[in-house]
Coordinates of C-alpha atoms in Angstrom, one line a residue:
Chain A
M1 CA -10.8 62.6 -36.4
Q2 CA -9.2 60.6 -33.7
R3 CA -10.8 57.4 -34.9
R4 CA -9.9 58.1 -38.5
M5 CA -6.3 58.6 -37.5
L6 CA -6.3 55.3 -35.5
L7 CA -7.7 53.4 -38.4
K8 CA -5.3 55.0 -40.8
T9 CA -2.4 54.1 -38.7
A10 CA -3.6 50.6 -38.1
A11 CA -4.3 50.0 -41.7
A12 CA -0.8 51.0 -42.5
A13 CA 0.4 48.4 -40.0
G14 CA -1.8 45.8 -41.5
L15 CA -3.5 45.2 -38.2
L16 CA -7.1 46.1 -38.9
G17 CA -10.0 43.8 -38.4
P18 CA -12.0 43.0 -41.5
A19 CA -13.8 45.5 -43.6
G20 CA -17.0 44.7 -45.4
T21 CA -18.9 41.4 -45.3
L22 CA -17.5 38.2 -43.9
A23 CA -19.2 35.5 -45.9
A24 CA -20.1 32.3 -44.1
A25 CA -18.2 30.2 -46.6
N26 CA -16.1 32.5 -48.7
T27 CA -14.8 30.8 -51.7
A28 CA -12.7 33.7 -52.9
G29 CA -8.9 33.2 -52.9
R30 CA -7.1 29.9 -52.8
M31 CA -8.8 26.8 -51.7
A32 CA -7.8 25.3 -48.4
E33 CA -5.2 22.6 -48.8
S34 CA -5.7 19.0 -47.6
A35 CA -3.2 17.7 -45.1
D36 CA -2.7 14.8 -47.5
D37 CA -1.2 17.2 -50.0
L38 CA 1.2 18.9 -47.6
P39 CA 4.9 18.0 -47.4
P40 CA 6.0 16.0 -44.4
L41 CA 7.3 18.1 -41.6
V42 CA 10.9 17.1 -40.9
G43 CA 13.4 18.7 -38.6
D44 CA 13.5 21.0 -35.5
L45 CA 10.8 23.5 -34.9
T46 CA 10.1 25.7 -31.9
V47 CA 6.6 27.1 -31.4
Y48 CA 5.4 29.5 -28.7
L49 CA 1.8 28.7 -28.1
G50 CA -0.5 31.2 -26.4
R51 CA -3.1 29.1 -24.5
G52 CA -6.3 28.3 -26.4
E53 CA -9.7 26.7 -26.2
G54 CA -9.5 23.9 -23.7
G55 CA -7.2 21.2 -24.8
L56 CA -8.1 21.4 -28.5
Y57 CA -4.9 23.2 -29.5
D58 CA -3.0 20.4 -27.7
D59 CA -5.0 17.9 -29.7
I60 CA -4.0 19.6 -32.9
V61 CA -0.4 19.6 -31.9
D62 CA -0.5 16.0 -31.0
A63 CA -2.1 15.1 -34.2
I64 CA 0.5 17.0 -36.2
R65 CA 3.2 15.2 -34.3
K66 CA 1.7 11.8 -34.9
R67 CA 1.4 12.5 -38.6
N68 CA 5.0 13.8 -38.8
P69 CA 7.2 11.4 -36.8
E70 CA 10.4 13.1 -38.1
L71 CA 9.3 16.5 -36.7
N72 CA 11.1 17.5 -33.5
L73 CA 8.5 19.9 -32.3
E74 CA 9.2 21.9 -29.1
I75 CA 6.2 23.7 -27.7
R76 CA 6.3 26.4 -25.1
R77 CA 2.8 27.1 -23.7
A78 CA 1.8 30.1 -21.7
P79 CA -0.7 32.9 -21.8
S80 CA -0.4 34.8 -25.0
A81 CA 0.5 38.1 -23.5
A82 CA 3.3 36.6 -21.5
L83 CA 4.7 34.9 -24.5
A84 CA 4.6 38.1 -26.5
N85 CA 6.4 39.8 -23.7
T86 CA 9.0 37.1 -23.7
L87 CA 9.5 37.3 -27.5
I88 CA 10.0 41.1 -27.4
A89 CA 12.4 40.7 -24.5
E90 CA 14.4 38.0 -26.2
A91 CA 14.5 40.0 -29.4
G92 CA 15.7 43.1 -27.4
A93 CA 18.7 41.0 -26.4
G94 CA 19.3 39.9 -29.9
V95 CA 18.0 36.4 -29.5
T96 CA 15.4 34.6 -31.5
R97 CA 14.5 31.3 -30.0
A98 CA 11.1 30.6 -31.5
D99 CA 10.3 29.9 -35.1
L100 CA 6.7 30.6 -34.8
F101 CA 4.2 32.3 -32.5
W102 CA 0.7 30.9 -32.4
S103 CA -1.6 32.9 -30.2
I104 CA -5.3 33.0 -29.4
D105 CA -5.7 36.7 -29.6
A106 CA -4.8 39.4 -32.1
S107 CA -3.5 41.9 -29.5
S108 CA -0.5 39.7 -28.6
L109 CA 0.2 39.0 -32.2
G110 CA 0.1 42.8 -32.9
A111 CA 2.4 43.4 -30.0
V112 CA 5.0 41.1 -31.6
T113 CA 4.6 42.4 -35.2
G114 CA 4.6 45.9 -33.9
E115 CA 8.1 45.3 -32.7
G116 CA 9.1 44.2 -36.2
L117 CA 9.6 40.6 -35.1
G118 CA 7.5 38.9 -37.8
V119 CA 8.6 38.0 -41.3
P120 CA 6.0 38.3 -44.1
V121 CA 3.5 35.5 -44.6
P122 CA 4.2 34.0 -48.0
E123 CA 1.6 35.2 -50.5
S124 CA 0.7 31.6 -51.4
V125 CA -0.3 31.0 -47.8
R126 CA -1.9 34.4 -47.3
R127 CA -4.3 33.7 -50.2
Q128 CA -5.6 30.7 -48.3
V129 CA -7.1 32.9 -45.7
K130 CA -10.5 34.6 -46.1
P131 CA -9.8 37.9 -47.9
E132 CA -11.1 40.0 -45.1
F133 CA -8.6 38.6 -42.7
R134 CA -5.4 38.7 -44.7
Y135 CA -2.6 40.6 -43.1
P136 CA 1.0 40.9 -44.3
E137 CA 2.7 40.0 -41.0
W138 CA 0.5 37.3 -39.5
A139 CA -1.9 34.7 -40.6
A140 CA -5.4 34.5 -39.0
I141 CA -6.3 30.9 -38.0
S142 CA -9.7 31.1 -36.4
G143 CA -12.1 33.7 -35.0
R144 CA -14.6 34.5 -32.3
L145 CA -17.6 36.7 -33.0
R146 CA -19.6 39.0 -30.7
T147 CA -23.3 38.3 -31.0
V148 CA -26.7 39.1 -29.5
P149 CA -28.3 35.9 -28.3
Y150 CA -32.1 36.3 -28.1
N151 CA -35.1 34.4 -27.1
P152 CA -37.4 34.0 -30.1
T153 CA -40.5 33.4 -27.9
R154 CA -40.1 36.8 -26.4
V155 CA -38.4 38.9 -29.2
S156 CA -38.9 39.0 -32.9
A157 CA -35.7 39.0 -34.9
D158 CA -37.0 41.8 -37.0
D159 CA -37.3 44.1 -34.0
I160 CA -33.8 43.6 -32.7
P161 CA -31.6 46.7 -33.5
D162 CA -28.7 46.2 -35.8
D163 CA -26.9 49.0 -34.1
I164 CA -25.3 48.0 -30.8
M165 CA -25.6 51.6 -29.5
A166 CA -29.4 51.4 -29.8
F167 CA -29.7 48.9 -27.0
A168 CA -29.1 51.6 -24.5
D169 CA -32.5 53.1 -25.4
S170 CA -34.4 49.9 -25.6
D171 CA -36.8 48.3 -23.1
Y172 CA -35.4 44.8 -23.5
R173 CA -34.5 42.9 -20.5
I174 CA -30.8 42.3 -21.1
A175 CA -28.3 39.7 -19.8
W176 CA -24.6 40.6 -19.7
A177 CA -21.4 39.5 -17.9
P178 CA -19.4 42.6 -17.2
A179 CA -16.7 40.7 -15.2
Y180 CA -16.0 38.5 -18.2
G181 CA -12.9 39.1 -20.3
A182 CA -14.7 38.8 -23.6
F183 CA -17.3 41.4 -22.6
Q184 CA -14.5 43.7 -21.5
S185 CA -12.8 43.4 -24.8
F186 CA -16.1 44.2 -26.5
V187 CA -16.5 47.3 -24.4
T188 CA -12.9 48.2 -25.2
A189 CA -13.8 47.9 -28.9
M190 CA -16.8 50.1 -28.4
R191 CA -14.6 52.7 -26.6
L192 CA -12.2 52.7 -29.5
L193 CA -14.9 53.0 -32.1
E194 CA -17.5 55.2 -30.5
G195 CA -15.4 57.1 -27.9
E196 CA -15.4 57.1 -24.2
Q197 CA -18.5 59.4 -23.6
R198 CA -20.8 57.4 -25.9
T199 CA -19.6 54.1 -24.3
R200 CA -20.3 55.6 -20.9
E201 CA -23.8 56.5 -21.9
W202 CA -24.3 53.1 -23.4
L203 CA -23.2 51.3 -20.2
L204 CA -25.5 53.5 -18.1
G205 CA -28.4 53.0 -20.5
V206 CA -28.1 49.3 -20.7
K207 CA -27.5 48.9 -17.0
K208 CA -31.0 50.1 -16.3
N209 CA -32.5 47.0 -17.8
A210 CA -29.6 44.5 -17.4
T211 CA -28.9 41.6 -15.2
S212 CA -25.3 40.5 -14.6
Y213 CA -24.1 36.9 -14.9
A214 CA -20.8 35.4 -14.0
G215 CA -20.0 34.3 -17.5
E216 CA -21.3 34.5 -21.0
L217 CA -22.6 30.9 -21.0
G218 CA -24.8 32.2 -18.1
V219 CA -26.0 34.9 -20.5
A220 CA -27.0 32.4 -23.2
V221 CA -28.7 30.1 -20.6
A222 CA -30.6 33.1 -19.1
V223 CA -31.9 34.1 -22.5
A224 CA -32.9 30.5 -23.2
R225 CA -34.8 30.3 -19.9
G226 CA -36.6 33.6 -20.6
E227 CA -34.9 35.3 -17.6
A228 CA -33.8 37.9 -20.2
D229 CA -35.1 38.8 -23.7
L230 CA -31.6 39.0 -25.1
G231 CA -27.9 39.4 -24.2
F232 CA -24.4 40.0 -25.3
A233 CA -22.0 37.1 -25.7
N234 CA -19.4 35.4 -27.9
H235 CA -21.0 33.2 -30.5
Y236 CA -19.8 29.8 -29.4
Y237 CA -21.7 29.8 -26.1
T238 CA -25.0 29.8 -27.8
L239 CA -23.9 27.2 -30.4
R240 CA -22.6 24.9 -27.7
L241 CA -25.8 25.3 -25.7
K242 CA -27.8 24.5 -28.8
Q243 CA -25.7 21.5 -29.5
G244 CA -26.4 20.0 -26.1
Q245 CA -30.0 21.3 -26.0
P246 CA -31.3 21.6 -29.6
D247 CA -34.7 22.8 -28.3
A248 CA -33.3 25.7 -26.2
D249 CA -35.1 28.9 -26.9
V250 CA -32.1 30.9 -28.0
K251 CA -31.0 32.2 -31.4
L252 CA -28.3 34.5 -32.6
A253 CA -28.7 38.0 -34.0
L254 CA -25.9 40.3 -35.2
T255 CA -25.4 44.0 -35.2
N256 CA -23.9 45.7 -38.2
N257 CA -20.4 47.2 -38.5
D258 CA -19.9 48.0 -34.8
A259 CA -18.4 46.5 -31.7
G260 CA -21.5 44.3 -31.3
C261 CA -20.3 42.0 -34.1
L262 CA -16.5 42.3 -33.6
V263 CA -14.5 39.4 -34.7
N264 CA -11.3 38.7 -32.7
S265 CA -8.9 36.2 -34.3
S266 CA -6.3 33.8 -33.3
G267 CA -3.3 33.6 -35.6
V268 CA 0.4 32.9 -36.3
V269 CA 3.4 35.1 -36.6
L270 CA 6.3 33.6 -38.5
L271 CA 9.5 34.7 -36.7
R272 CA 12.1 33.4 -39.2
H273 CA 12.3 32.7 -42.9
N274 CA 11.9 29.0 -42.3
E275 CA 10.2 26.6 -44.7
L276 CA 9.4 24.2 -41.9
A277 CA 7.6 27.0 -40.0
T278 CA 5.7 28.0 -43.1
N279 CA 4.7 24.4 -43.7
F280 CA 3.6 24.0 -40.1
L281 CA 1.4 27.1 -40.6
R282 CA 0.0 25.4 -43.7
Y283 CA -1.1 22.5 -41.5
L284 CA -3.0 24.8 -39.3
L285 CA -4.8 26.3 -42.3
S286 CA -5.4 22.8 -43.8
R287 CA -9.0 21.8 -44.4
E288 CA -8.7 19.1 -41.7
V289 CA -7.5 21.4 -38.9
Q290 CA -9.8 24.2 -39.9
S291 CA -12.8 21.9 -39.9
Y292 CA -11.7 20.5 -36.6
L293 CA -11.6 23.9 -35.0
A294 CA -15.1 24.7 -36.4
R295 CA -16.5 21.3 -35.4
E296 CA -15.1 20.9 -31.9
A297 CA -14.5 24.5 -30.7
Y298 CA -17.1 26.3 -32.8
E299 CA -14.4 28.7 -34.0
I300 CA -14.8 30.5 -37.2
P301 CA -12.3 29.0 -39.6
M302 CA -10.2 31.5 -41.5
A303 CA -9.3 29.2 -44.5
S304 CA -11.2 30.6 -47.5
D305 CA -13.6 27.8 -48.3
V306 CA -14.1 26.0 -45.0
S307 CA -17.6 26.4 -43.6
V308 CA -18.3 28.3 -40.4
P309 CA -19.9 26.3 -37.6
E310 CA -23.5 25.3 -38.1
G311 CA -26.0 27.8 -36.6
L312 CA -23.9 30.9 -37.2
P313 CA -25.7 33.7 -39.2
A314 CA -24.7 33.7 -42.9
D315 CA -23.5 37.3 -43.3
I316 CA -21.3 39.0 -40.8
H317 CA -20.4 42.6 -41.1
P318 CA -17.7 43.3 -38.5
P319 CA -16.2 46.7 -37.9
E320 CA -12.8 48.0 -38.9
L321 CA -10.7 48.1 -35.8
D322 CA -7.1 47.8 -34.7
L323 CA -7.4 44.4 -33.1
T324 CA -4.1 45.0 -31.2
Q325 CA -5.8 47.8 -29.2
I326 CA -8.4 45.4 -27.7
G327 CA -6.1 44.2 -25.1
D328 CA -5.8 47.7 -23.6
L329 CA -8.3 46.9 -20.8
Q330 CA -7.3 49.4 -18.1
P331 CA -9.4 52.4 -19.4
T332 CA -12.3 50.0 -19.9
L333 CA -12.1 48.7 -16.4
A334 CA -12.0 52.2 -15.1
L335 CA -15.1 53.1 -17.1
L336 CA -17.0 49.9 -15.9
R337 CA -16.2 50.9 -12.3
E338 CA -17.1 54.5 -12.8
T339 CA -20.5 53.5 -14.1
R340 CA -20.8 51.0 -11.4
V341 CA -21.3 48.2 -13.9
L342 CA -18.5 46.4 -12.1
Chain B
M1 CA 17.5 55.8 -26.4
M2 CA 14.1 56.6 -28.0
Q3 CA 14.0 53.1 -29.4
R4 CA 14.7 51.6 -26.0
Q5 CA 12.0 53.7 -24.4
Q6 CA 9.5 52.5 -27.0
K7 CA 10.4 48.9 -26.4
T8 CA 10.1 49.3 -22.6
G9 CA 6.7 50.9 -23.1
A10 CA 5.5 48.0 -25.1
L11 CA 6.7 45.6 -22.5
A12 CA 5.1 47.5 -19.7
L13 CA 1.8 47.3 -21.6
I14 CA 2.0 43.6 -22.0
L15 CA 3.1 43.0 -18.5
T16 CA 0.0 44.9 -17.4
L17 CA -2.1 42.6 -19.5
S18 CA -0.4 39.4 -18.5
L19 CA -2.4 37.9 -15.7
V20 CA -0.7 34.6 -15.7
P21 CA 3.0 34.1 -16.6
I22 CA 3.3 30.5 -17.5
G23 CA 2.7 26.9 -17.3
S24 CA 5.1 25.3 -19.7
V25 CA 5.7 21.7 -20.4
A26 CA 8.7 22.0 -22.6
L27 CA 11.1 24.9 -23.3
A28 CA 12.3 26.4 -26.5
H29 CA 15.7 24.8 -25.9
G30 CA 14.4 21.4 -24.7
E31 CA 12.7 19.6 -22.0
V32 CA 12.6 21.0 -18.5
G33 CA 15.5 19.8 -16.4
D34 CA 14.8 17.9 -13.2
H35 CA 16.3 20.7 -11.1
A36 CA 13.5 23.1 -12.0
D37 CA 11.1 20.7 -10.3
N38 CA 13.0 21.0 -7.1
P39 CA 14.7 24.4 -6.9
A40 CA 15.3 24.1 -3.2
A41 CA 17.9 21.4 -3.8
H42 CA 19.7 23.5 -6.4
M43 CA 19.6 26.9 -4.8
D44 CA 23.4 26.8 -4.2
T45 CA 23.9 26.2 -7.9
Y46 CA 21.6 29.1 -8.8
E47 CA 23.3 31.4 -6.4
Q48 CA 26.7 30.6 -7.7
E49 CA 25.6 31.0 -11.3
I50 CA 24.1 34.4 -10.5
A51 CA 27.2 35.5 -8.7
D52 CA 29.3 34.5 -11.7
L53 CA 27.0 36.4 -14.1
V54 CA 26.9 39.5 -11.9
D55 CA 30.7 39.4 -11.6
T56 CA 31.1 39.1 -15.3
A57 CA 28.8 42.0 -16.0
D58 CA 30.5 44.1 -13.4
S59 CA 33.9 43.5 -14.9
I60 CA 32.6 44.3 -18.3
A61 CA 31.3 47.7 -17.1
T62 CA 34.6 48.3 -15.3
D63 CA 36.7 47.5 -18.3
Y64 CA 34.4 49.4 -20.6
A65 CA 35.1 52.5 -18.4
A66 CA 38.8 51.7 -18.9
D67 CA 38.3 51.9 -22.6
E68 CA 38.8 48.2 -23.2
T69 CA 36.8 46.4 -26.0
V70 CA 34.1 44.4 -24.3
A71 CA 31.5 43.6 -27.1
D72 CA 32.6 40.0 -27.4
R73 CA 32.4 39.6 -23.7
V74 CA 28.8 40.8 -23.7
D75 CA 28.1 38.1 -26.3
A76 CA 29.8 35.5 -24.1
L77 CA 27.7 36.7 -21.1
V78 CA 24.5 36.2 -23.1
A79 CA 25.7 32.7 -24.1
E80 CA 26.5 32.0 -20.5
W81 CA 23.1 33.1 -19.4
E82 CA 21.5 30.8 -21.9
Q83 CA 23.4 27.8 -20.6
V84 CA 23.0 28.1 -16.8
E85 CA 20.4 26.1 -14.9
F86 CA 19.1 29.3 -13.3
H87 CA 17.9 30.3 -16.8
E88 CA 15.7 27.3 -17.1
A89 CA 14.4 27.5 -13.6
I90 CA 13.4 31.1 -13.9
E91 CA 11.8 30.5 -17.2
T92 CA 9.6 27.7 -15.9
R93 CA 9.0 28.7 -12.3
A94 CA 9.0 32.6 -12.3
M95 CA 8.3 33.6 -15.8
A96 CA 7.2 37.2 -15.1
L97 CA 10.8 37.9 -13.9
Y98 CA 12.3 36.2 -17.0
P99 CA 11.8 38.9 -19.6
P100 CA 13.3 41.7 -17.5
I101 CA 16.6 39.7 -17.5
W102 CA 16.6 39.7 -21.3
V103 CA 15.7 43.3 -21.3
A104 CA 18.7 44.1 -19.1
L105 CA 21.0 42.1 -21.2
G106 CA 19.7 43.8 -24.3
N107 CA 20.3 47.2 -22.7
L108 CA 23.8 46.2 -21.7
R109 CA 24.6 45.1 -25.3
E110 CA 23.0 48.2 -26.8
T111 CA 24.9 50.6 -24.5
V112 CA 28.2 48.9 -25.3
D113 CA 27.5 48.7 -29.1
Q114 CA 26.5 52.4 -29.2
D115 CA 29.6 53.6 -27.3
S116 CA 27.3 55.0 -24.6
A117 CA 28.6 56.9 -21.6
D118 CA 30.3 54.8 -19.0
A119 CA 27.5 55.7 -16.6
H120 CA 24.9 54.3 -18.9
V121 CA 26.8 51.0 -19.3
R122 CA 27.1 50.8 -15.5
E123 CA 23.4 51.5 -15.2
S124 CA 22.6 48.6 -17.5
Q125 CA 24.9 46.3 -15.6
Q126 CA 23.2 47.3 -12.3
Q127 CA 19.8 46.7 -13.9
L128 CA 20.9 43.2 -14.9
A129 CA 22.2 42.5 -11.5
A130 CA 18.9 43.6 -10.0
A131 CA 16.9 41.5 -12.4
L132 CA 19.0 38.4 -11.7
H133 CA 18.7 38.9 -7.9
E134 CA 15.0 39.5 -8.2
G135 CA 14.6 36.2 -10.1
L136 CA 16.6 34.4 -7.4
G137 CA 14.3 35.8 -4.8
A138 CA 11.3 34.4 -6.7
L139 CA 12.9 31.0 -7.0
K140 CA 13.5 31.0 -3.2
L141 CA 9.8 31.7 -2.7
V142 CA 9.0 28.8 -5.1
A143 CA 11.3 26.6 -3.0
T144 CA 9.5 27.6 0.1
Q145 CA 6.1 26.8 -1.4
D146 CA 7.4 23.4 -2.5
T147 CA 8.7 22.7 1.0
D148 CA 5.3 23.6 2.4
G149 CA 3.7 21.0 0.2
T150 CA 1.7 23.6 -1.7
E151 CA 1.1 23.0 -5.4
A152 CA 4.2 23.7 -7.5
Q153 CA 3.6 26.9 -9.3
D154 CA 5.1 30.1 -10.6
A155 CA 6.1 32.3 -7.8
T156 CA 5.5 35.6 -9.5
E157 CA 1.9 35.2 -10.4
Q158 CA -1.0 32.9 -10.4
S159 CA 0.1 30.1 -12.7
A160 CA -1.4 27.3 -14.6
A161 CA 1.7 25.3 -13.9
A162 CA 2.5 22.2 -15.8
D163 CA 0.6 19.4 -14.2
D164 CA -0.3 16.0 -15.7
R165 CA -3.2 15.4 -13.4
P166 CA -6.8 15.8 -14.6
T167 CA -7.9 19.4 -14.5
V168 CA -10.8 18.6 -12.2
A169 CA -8.5 17.0 -9.7
I170 CA -6.3 20.2 -9.7
I171 CA -9.3 22.4 -9.3
Q172 CA -10.4 20.3 -6.3
D173 CA -7.0 20.5 -4.7
N174 CA -6.9 24.3 -5.3
L175 CA -10.3 24.7 -3.6
Q176 CA -9.0 22.7 -0.6
Q177 CA -6.0 25.0 -0.5
A178 CA -8.2 28.0 -0.6
L179 CA -10.2 26.6 2.3
D180 CA -7.1 26.0 4.2
Q181 CA -6.0 29.5 3.6
Y182 CA -9.3 30.8 4.8
R183 CA -9.1 28.8 7.9
D184 CA -5.7 30.3 8.6
G185 CA -7.2 33.8 8.2
E186 CA -5.6 34.5 4.8
V187 CA -8.9 35.7 3.3
E188 CA -7.4 37.6 0.3
A189 CA -5.1 34.7 -0.6
A190 CA -8.0 32.4 -0.4
K191 CA -10.2 34.5 -2.7
K192 CA -7.3 34.9 -5.1
Q193 CA -6.9 31.2 -5.2
V194 CA -10.5 30.7 -6.1
Y195 CA -10.4 33.4 -8.8
D196 CA -7.2 32.0 -10.3
T197 CA -8.5 28.5 -10.3
Y198 CA -11.6 29.6 -12.2
M199 CA -9.6 31.6 -14.8
Q200 CA -6.8 29.2 -15.3
R201 CA -8.4 25.8 -14.8
F202 CA -12.2 25.8 -15.0
E203 CA -12.4 28.0 -18.1
G204 CA -10.3 25.5 -19.9
I205 CA -12.8 22.7 -19.5
E206 CA -16.1 24.5 -19.6
G207 CA -16.4 24.3 -23.4
D208 CA -16.8 20.5 -23.4
L209 CA -19.0 20.6 -20.4
I210 CA -21.5 23.0 -21.8
E211 CA -22.7 20.6 -24.4
Q212 CA -23.1 17.9 -21.8
D213 CA -24.7 19.9 -19.0
A214 CA -25.0 23.6 -19.4
G215 CA -26.8 23.9 -16.0
L216 CA -23.9 22.3 -14.2
V217 CA -21.5 24.8 -15.8
T218 CA -23.5 27.9 -15.0
G219 CA -23.9 26.6 -11.4
L220 CA -20.2 26.2 -11.0
E221 CA -19.6 29.6 -12.6
A222 CA -21.8 31.2 -10.0
D223 CA -20.1 29.2 -7.3
F224 CA -16.6 30.3 -8.4
N225 CA -17.5 33.9 -9.1
A226 CA -20.2 34.7 -6.6
T227 CA -21.2 32.2 -3.9
L228 CA -17.8 31.1 -2.6
P229 CA -16.0 34.5 -2.8
Q230 CA -19.0 36.2 -1.2
L231 CA -19.0 33.8 1.7
M232 CA -15.3 34.6 2.2
E233 CA -15.9 38.3 1.8
N234 CA -18.7 38.3 4.3
G235 CA -16.6 36.5 6.9
A236 CA -18.7 33.3 7.0
S237 CA -17.5 30.6 9.3
A238 CA -14.9 28.2 8.0
D239 CA -17.4 25.3 8.3
K240 CA -19.8 27.2 6.1
V241 CA -17.1 27.8 3.5
G242 CA -16.1 24.2 3.8
T243 CA -19.7 23.1 3.1
Q244 CA -19.7 25.2 0.0
V245 CA -16.5 23.7 -1.2
D246 CA -17.9 20.2 -0.6
A247 CA -20.9 21.1 -2.7
M248 CA -18.6 22.3 -5.5
N249 CA -16.5 19.2 -5.3
K250 CA -19.6 17.1 -5.9
K251 CA -20.5 19.1 -9.0
L252 CA -16.9 18.7 -10.1
D253 CA -17.1 15.0 -9.7
S254 CA -20.1 15.0 -12.0
A255 CA -18.1 17.3 -14.4
Q256 CA -15.3 14.7 -14.5
T257 CA -17.7 12.0 -15.5
L258 CA -19.1 14.2 -18.3
L259 CA -15.6 15.1 -19.5
D260 CA -14.7 11.5 -19.8
K261 CA -17.7 10.9 -21.9
A262 CA -16.9 14.0 -24.1
E263 CA -13.4 12.8 -24.7
H264 CA -14.7 9.5 -25.8
E265 CA -17.0 11.2 -28.3
Q266 CA -14.4 13.7 -29.7
S267 CA -13.5 13.4 -33.3
E268 CA -10.0 13.1 -34.7
V269 CA -8.1 16.0 -36.3
F270 CA -7.0 14.1 -39.4

């Protein structure tokens, strides 16, 4: 009942993760625009930018600036939660200084829209986003997927459970990175979806056969080396590893409709009714920028018809979840410590 | 009141989640002024600005209690806050203490607009004064750090401060700083420096490195998260910790070479 209530509330707020299948190259909705077809950006624009993947977001900003010399773009960079906090505080004082909030994680976007600070994303722009990721108050830009990297020389893909909870009862040697932020968000999602007791049991069950690594790249590498049969990690570590070492013995499996295949998304909240801000968002959703994010950062593009990175499974069935809740790490950390996973 | 409580709750949640306040290159209202790079030289200005702001807010609360109309003066106070150099300094160098000032200003405006009790307006004014003084304290700490020659950073938290140097060079400097802290017996500060450097600096470059040399990245991950902090935790000699830092620096030199190669190979956005 509690979960149903949470989902119902979140659905009303338009903050749910995707329901149903996320197709690898979904052609439903409006086609992604080419930057060549977009109007030039002219005038003053202030963007709050929650930090992102390496310097790639900076590269995108620089490229947009170079392409639009009459754009006076002011960027304020900081961790996304800090910027959300600032936006809320500024609004509380009756001030709106930013035109647009671009953040790497949905929880900070939800914090801002939850305070009523966003203006609706125009329907014409919304329809450019994959249908499963269309929200009224923010536009998804790119995503990160939880996966099960496995070693095909040790494990048959057909034998891998498609239920994340089943791993607690398996005999697989498992690699995980409990101190890693992405893993903690994943456990948070499990806690929200399955409840605290089941998550506790899962942690204790997996722990019996698990080896801890410092980060999730370490998980992917450990699987490839055969130190573990499989592991839990965000998708891009395995894809990057395979890019550098095509022969590495690691492939990706996905669970089905649970925390094990959660998609967390970066996105944009428009903070004013401002055509320039909307057009800037259109650049971020353009075929060129979306392809760049997929190509260079291995992110899942959210524009409807831009292909996901090579090597990602074709069909993804993420769970429904209030993405804004994933940032609530404190109860998760307490659980990880209680179970001595951390 | 309920509305304000909800807002405060949301802020508290996000503050809890906010590990690192800021490293900003440019502000919403323009480029960072030179004074923010050297707050020590401008402390007198900041102190005077805060004194003026506090006096103004105090007079507003006093006159409100005397049934004078003060709403326009609250607006003027907000405008003044947006103009002062202290605003820019706190925004760039101590960001965690920046939102509370806005919250306090918002509360002052709300209590005035809602014809709240005199005591509530006075409470908001005192909240604002406290937030401003807390911010000044943070800037003084920044000024002290600058004078000590430590890396310019946000005083309120571990910060990925604006810095044009290559990330690898910053990481190596931070490791040296952690080693120096360890030699001085500041074990917790040294461990925190290592952790912050990993979270705020190394994670930003590991993506490109993975494709070039995954083994190097996993090795450095273990160094940052296990080997080096464990040496410190176990009270290893400073020489032994220094040897570990040297080993990490050699790996980081290799990382810089690989990053240069990756940058050369990176495709264009458009």
